[in-house]
Coordinates of C-alpha atoms in Angstrom, one line a residue:
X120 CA 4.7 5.5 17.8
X121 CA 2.6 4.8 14.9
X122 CA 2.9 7.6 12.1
X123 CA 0.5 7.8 9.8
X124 CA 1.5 10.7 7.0
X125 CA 0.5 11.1 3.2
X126 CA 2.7 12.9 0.4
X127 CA 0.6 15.6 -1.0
X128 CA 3.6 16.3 -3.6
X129 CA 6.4 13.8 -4.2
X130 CA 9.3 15.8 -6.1
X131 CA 11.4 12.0 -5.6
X132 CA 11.0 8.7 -6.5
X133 CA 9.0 6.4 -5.0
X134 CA 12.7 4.7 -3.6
X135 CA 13.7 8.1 -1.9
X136 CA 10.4 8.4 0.1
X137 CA 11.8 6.3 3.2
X138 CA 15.2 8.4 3.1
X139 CA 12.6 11.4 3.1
X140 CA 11.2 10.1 6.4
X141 CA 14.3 9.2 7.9
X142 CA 16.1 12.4 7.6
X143 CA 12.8 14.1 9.2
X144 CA 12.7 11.6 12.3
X145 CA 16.8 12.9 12.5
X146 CA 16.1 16.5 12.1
X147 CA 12.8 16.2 15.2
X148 CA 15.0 16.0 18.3
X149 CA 13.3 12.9 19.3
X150 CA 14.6 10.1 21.6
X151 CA 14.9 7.7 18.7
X152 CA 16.5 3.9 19.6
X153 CA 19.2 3.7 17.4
X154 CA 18.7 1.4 13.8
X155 CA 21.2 -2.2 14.5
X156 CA 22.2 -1.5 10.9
X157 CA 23.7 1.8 11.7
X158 CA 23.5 3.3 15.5
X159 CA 23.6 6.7 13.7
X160 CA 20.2 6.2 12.0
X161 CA 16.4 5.9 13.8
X162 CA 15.0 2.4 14.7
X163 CA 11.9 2.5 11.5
X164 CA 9.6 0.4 10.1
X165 CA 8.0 1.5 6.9
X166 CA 4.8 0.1 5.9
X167 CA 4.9 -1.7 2.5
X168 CA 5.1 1.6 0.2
X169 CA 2.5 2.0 -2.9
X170 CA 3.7 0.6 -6.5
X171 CA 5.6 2.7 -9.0
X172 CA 2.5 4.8 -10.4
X173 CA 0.2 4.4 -7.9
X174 CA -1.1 7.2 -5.4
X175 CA -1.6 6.7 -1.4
X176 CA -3.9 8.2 0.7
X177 CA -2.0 6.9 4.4
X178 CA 0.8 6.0 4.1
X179 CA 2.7 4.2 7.5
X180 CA 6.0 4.7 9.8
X181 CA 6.6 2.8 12.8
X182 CA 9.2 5.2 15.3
X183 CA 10.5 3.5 18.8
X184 CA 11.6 6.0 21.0
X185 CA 14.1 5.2 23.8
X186 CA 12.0 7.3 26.7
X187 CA 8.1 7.6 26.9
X188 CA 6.9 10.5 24.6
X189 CA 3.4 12.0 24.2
X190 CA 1.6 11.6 20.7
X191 CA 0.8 15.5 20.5
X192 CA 4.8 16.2 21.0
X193 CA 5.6 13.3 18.1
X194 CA 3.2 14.7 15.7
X195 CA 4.5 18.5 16.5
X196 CA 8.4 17.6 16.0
X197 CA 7.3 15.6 13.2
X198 CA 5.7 18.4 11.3
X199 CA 8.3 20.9 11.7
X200 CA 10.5 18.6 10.5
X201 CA 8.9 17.5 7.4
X202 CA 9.9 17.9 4.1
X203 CA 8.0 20.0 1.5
X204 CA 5.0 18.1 0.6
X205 CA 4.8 15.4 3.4
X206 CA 1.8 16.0 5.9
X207 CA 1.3 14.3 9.0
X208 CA -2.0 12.9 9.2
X209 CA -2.0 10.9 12.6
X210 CA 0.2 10.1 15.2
X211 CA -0.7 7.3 18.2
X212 CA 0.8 5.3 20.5
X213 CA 1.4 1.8 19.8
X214 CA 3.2 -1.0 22.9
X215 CA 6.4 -2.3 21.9
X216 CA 5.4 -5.8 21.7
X217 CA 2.8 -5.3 19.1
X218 CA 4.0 -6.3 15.7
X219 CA 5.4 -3.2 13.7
X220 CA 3.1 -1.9 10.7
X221 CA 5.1 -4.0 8.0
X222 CA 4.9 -7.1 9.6
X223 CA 1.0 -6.2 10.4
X224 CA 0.1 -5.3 7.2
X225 CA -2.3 -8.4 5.6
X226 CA -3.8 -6.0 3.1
X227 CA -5.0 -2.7 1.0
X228 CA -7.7 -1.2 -0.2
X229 CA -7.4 0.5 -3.7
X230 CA -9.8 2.8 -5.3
X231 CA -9.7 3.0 -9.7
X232 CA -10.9 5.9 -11.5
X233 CA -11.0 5.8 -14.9
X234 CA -13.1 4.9 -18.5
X235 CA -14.1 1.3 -18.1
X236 CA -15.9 1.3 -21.6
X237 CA -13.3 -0.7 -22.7
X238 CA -14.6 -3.6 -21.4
X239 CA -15.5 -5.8 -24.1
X240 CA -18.8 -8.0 -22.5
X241 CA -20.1 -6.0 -20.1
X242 CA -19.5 -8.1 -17.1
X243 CA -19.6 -6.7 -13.8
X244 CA -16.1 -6.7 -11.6
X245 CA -18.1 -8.6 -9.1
X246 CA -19.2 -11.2 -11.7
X247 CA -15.8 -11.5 -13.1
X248 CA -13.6 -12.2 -9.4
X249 CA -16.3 -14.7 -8.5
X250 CA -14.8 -16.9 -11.4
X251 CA -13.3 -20.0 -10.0
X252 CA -9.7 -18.9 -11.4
X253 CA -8.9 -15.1 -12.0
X254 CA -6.2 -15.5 -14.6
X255 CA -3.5 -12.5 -15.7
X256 CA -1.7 -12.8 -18.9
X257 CA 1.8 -11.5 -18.8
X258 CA 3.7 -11.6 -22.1
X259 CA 7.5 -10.4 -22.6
X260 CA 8.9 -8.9 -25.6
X261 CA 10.1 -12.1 -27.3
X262 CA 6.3 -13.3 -27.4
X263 CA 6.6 -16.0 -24.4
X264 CA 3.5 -15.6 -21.8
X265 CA 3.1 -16.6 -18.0
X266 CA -0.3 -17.0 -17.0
X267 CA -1.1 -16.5 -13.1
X268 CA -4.3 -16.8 -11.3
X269 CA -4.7 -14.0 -8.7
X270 CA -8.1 -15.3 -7.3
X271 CA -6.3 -16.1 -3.7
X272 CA -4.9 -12.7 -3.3
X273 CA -8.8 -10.9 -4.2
X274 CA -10.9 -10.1 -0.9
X275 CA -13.7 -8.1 -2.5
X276 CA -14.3 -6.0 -5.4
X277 CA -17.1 -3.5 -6.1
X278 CA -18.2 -0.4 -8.8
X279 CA -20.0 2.0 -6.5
X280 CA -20.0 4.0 -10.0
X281 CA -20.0 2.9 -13.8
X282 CA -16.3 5.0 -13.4
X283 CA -15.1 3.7 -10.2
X284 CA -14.0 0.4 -9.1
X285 CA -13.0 -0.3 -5.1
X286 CA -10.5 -3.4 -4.8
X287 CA -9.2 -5.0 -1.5
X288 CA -6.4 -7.6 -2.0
X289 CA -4.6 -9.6 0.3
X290 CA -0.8 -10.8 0.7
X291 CA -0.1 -14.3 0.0
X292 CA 2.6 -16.0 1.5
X293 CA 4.0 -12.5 1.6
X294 CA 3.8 -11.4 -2.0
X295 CA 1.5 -8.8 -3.4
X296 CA -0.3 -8.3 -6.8
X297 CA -1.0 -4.9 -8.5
X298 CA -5.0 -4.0 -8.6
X299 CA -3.6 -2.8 -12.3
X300 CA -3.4 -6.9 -12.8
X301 CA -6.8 -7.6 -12.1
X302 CA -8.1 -4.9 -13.7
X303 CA -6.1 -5.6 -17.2
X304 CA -7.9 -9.4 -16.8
X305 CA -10.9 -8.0 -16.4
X306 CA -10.8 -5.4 -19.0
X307 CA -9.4 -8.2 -21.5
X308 CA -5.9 -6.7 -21.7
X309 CA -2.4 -8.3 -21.4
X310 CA 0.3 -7.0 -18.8
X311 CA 3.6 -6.5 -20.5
X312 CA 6.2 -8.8 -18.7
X313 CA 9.1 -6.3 -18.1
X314 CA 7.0 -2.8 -17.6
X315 CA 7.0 -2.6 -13.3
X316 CA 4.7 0.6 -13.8
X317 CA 2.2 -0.9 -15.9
X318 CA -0.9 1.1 -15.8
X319 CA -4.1 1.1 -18.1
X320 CA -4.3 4.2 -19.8
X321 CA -6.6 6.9 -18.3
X322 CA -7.1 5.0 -14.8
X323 CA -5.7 6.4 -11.8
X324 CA -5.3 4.3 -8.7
X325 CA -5.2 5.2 -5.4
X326 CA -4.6 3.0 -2.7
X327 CA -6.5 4.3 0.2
X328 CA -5.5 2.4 3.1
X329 CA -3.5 -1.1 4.7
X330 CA -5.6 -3.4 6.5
X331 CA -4.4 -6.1 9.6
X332 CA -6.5 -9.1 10.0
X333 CA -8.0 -10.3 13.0
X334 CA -7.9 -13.9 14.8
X335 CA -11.8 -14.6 12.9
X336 CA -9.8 -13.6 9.5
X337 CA -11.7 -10.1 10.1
X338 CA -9.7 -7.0 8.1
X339 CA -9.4 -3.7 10.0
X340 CA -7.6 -0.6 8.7
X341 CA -4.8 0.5 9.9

């Protein structure tokens, strides 16, 4: 079963969301197959969880079940076993030999809200990811600077408003970047090397789905 849910509060951190959702598949009765790791603990597969400051809108749980249960009786053991401030938002069926949501997962779509008046030339985000290289400067503490290009990770960018900017990126060779990345090379700002919640002040991001890509390179959401 695929589980789509979303944390409307998180009182944890970000590490103690998966225990969260573990502890709630134990506590719903279902015919869970057993994890190899541990024969005490569900069979899961978490869907790559948002960065450290980030918000989610879906977030995603793969649950194998040992016998053949509806969806509607998932999602209703599901919710009464929630915890406080986790809502189920979907639950469907998915066949076994379809690859689990972590392994599906190809990439996100992120949505920033914030004060982009910062920006120093007035280029457009569109403009500025068209560049042949997108480059990110990332400088530690003792002054010494790594400079990445994050073009191959962009799919598309947009600013549907002069406060809003939408952002789809893509794994490469199974690593991610932040959107926080490109948007600190676009707004002509450095990321600092050893901060792993690096966020540009008064922007919020919310990442507002995973997408799977297709066999024509095609991105769907998940």
């Amino acid at each position: 079963m695929r589980i789509v849910f979303r944390v409307v509060k998180k009182t944890a951190g970000q590490n103690n969301v998966f225990n969260a959702v573990r502890k709630m598949v134990l506590s719903s009765g279902l015919p869970f197959e057993p994890a190899k790791v541990n024969a005490n603990w569900p069979r899961l597969s978490y869907g790559p969880a948002p960065a450290l400051g980030q918000r989610a809108e879906r977030e995603y749980l793969d649950i194998y079940l040992q016998n053949r249960v509806a969806a509607d009786e998932v999602r209703a053991a599901l919710a009464k076993a929630a915890p406080a401030g986790l809502e189920i938002v979907s639950v469907r069926r998915v066949p076994y030999p379809l690859s689990s949501v972590q392994n599906l997962a190809a990439a996100a779509r992120y949505r920033l809200q914030g004060d982009f008046t910062a920006l120093e030339n007035g280029r457009k985000l569109e403009d500025f990811v068209r560049q042949a290289r997108v480059e990110v400067t990332r400088r530690a503490v003792n002054g010494l600077a790594c400079v990445t290009d994050v073009k191959p990770f962009i799919v598309s960018a947009e600013t549907p408003a002069p406060d809003e900017a939408v952002l789809t990126l893509q794994s490469v060779q199974d690593k991610w970047v932040k959107p926080e990345w490109i948007l600190a090379a676009w707004l002509g700002l450095e990321v600092p090397a050893e901060e792993e919640a690096f966020s540009v002040d008064g922007v919020t991001v919310t990442r507002e789905c995973l997408l799977w890509r297709d066999s024509e390179g095609l991105f769907h959401p998940i």
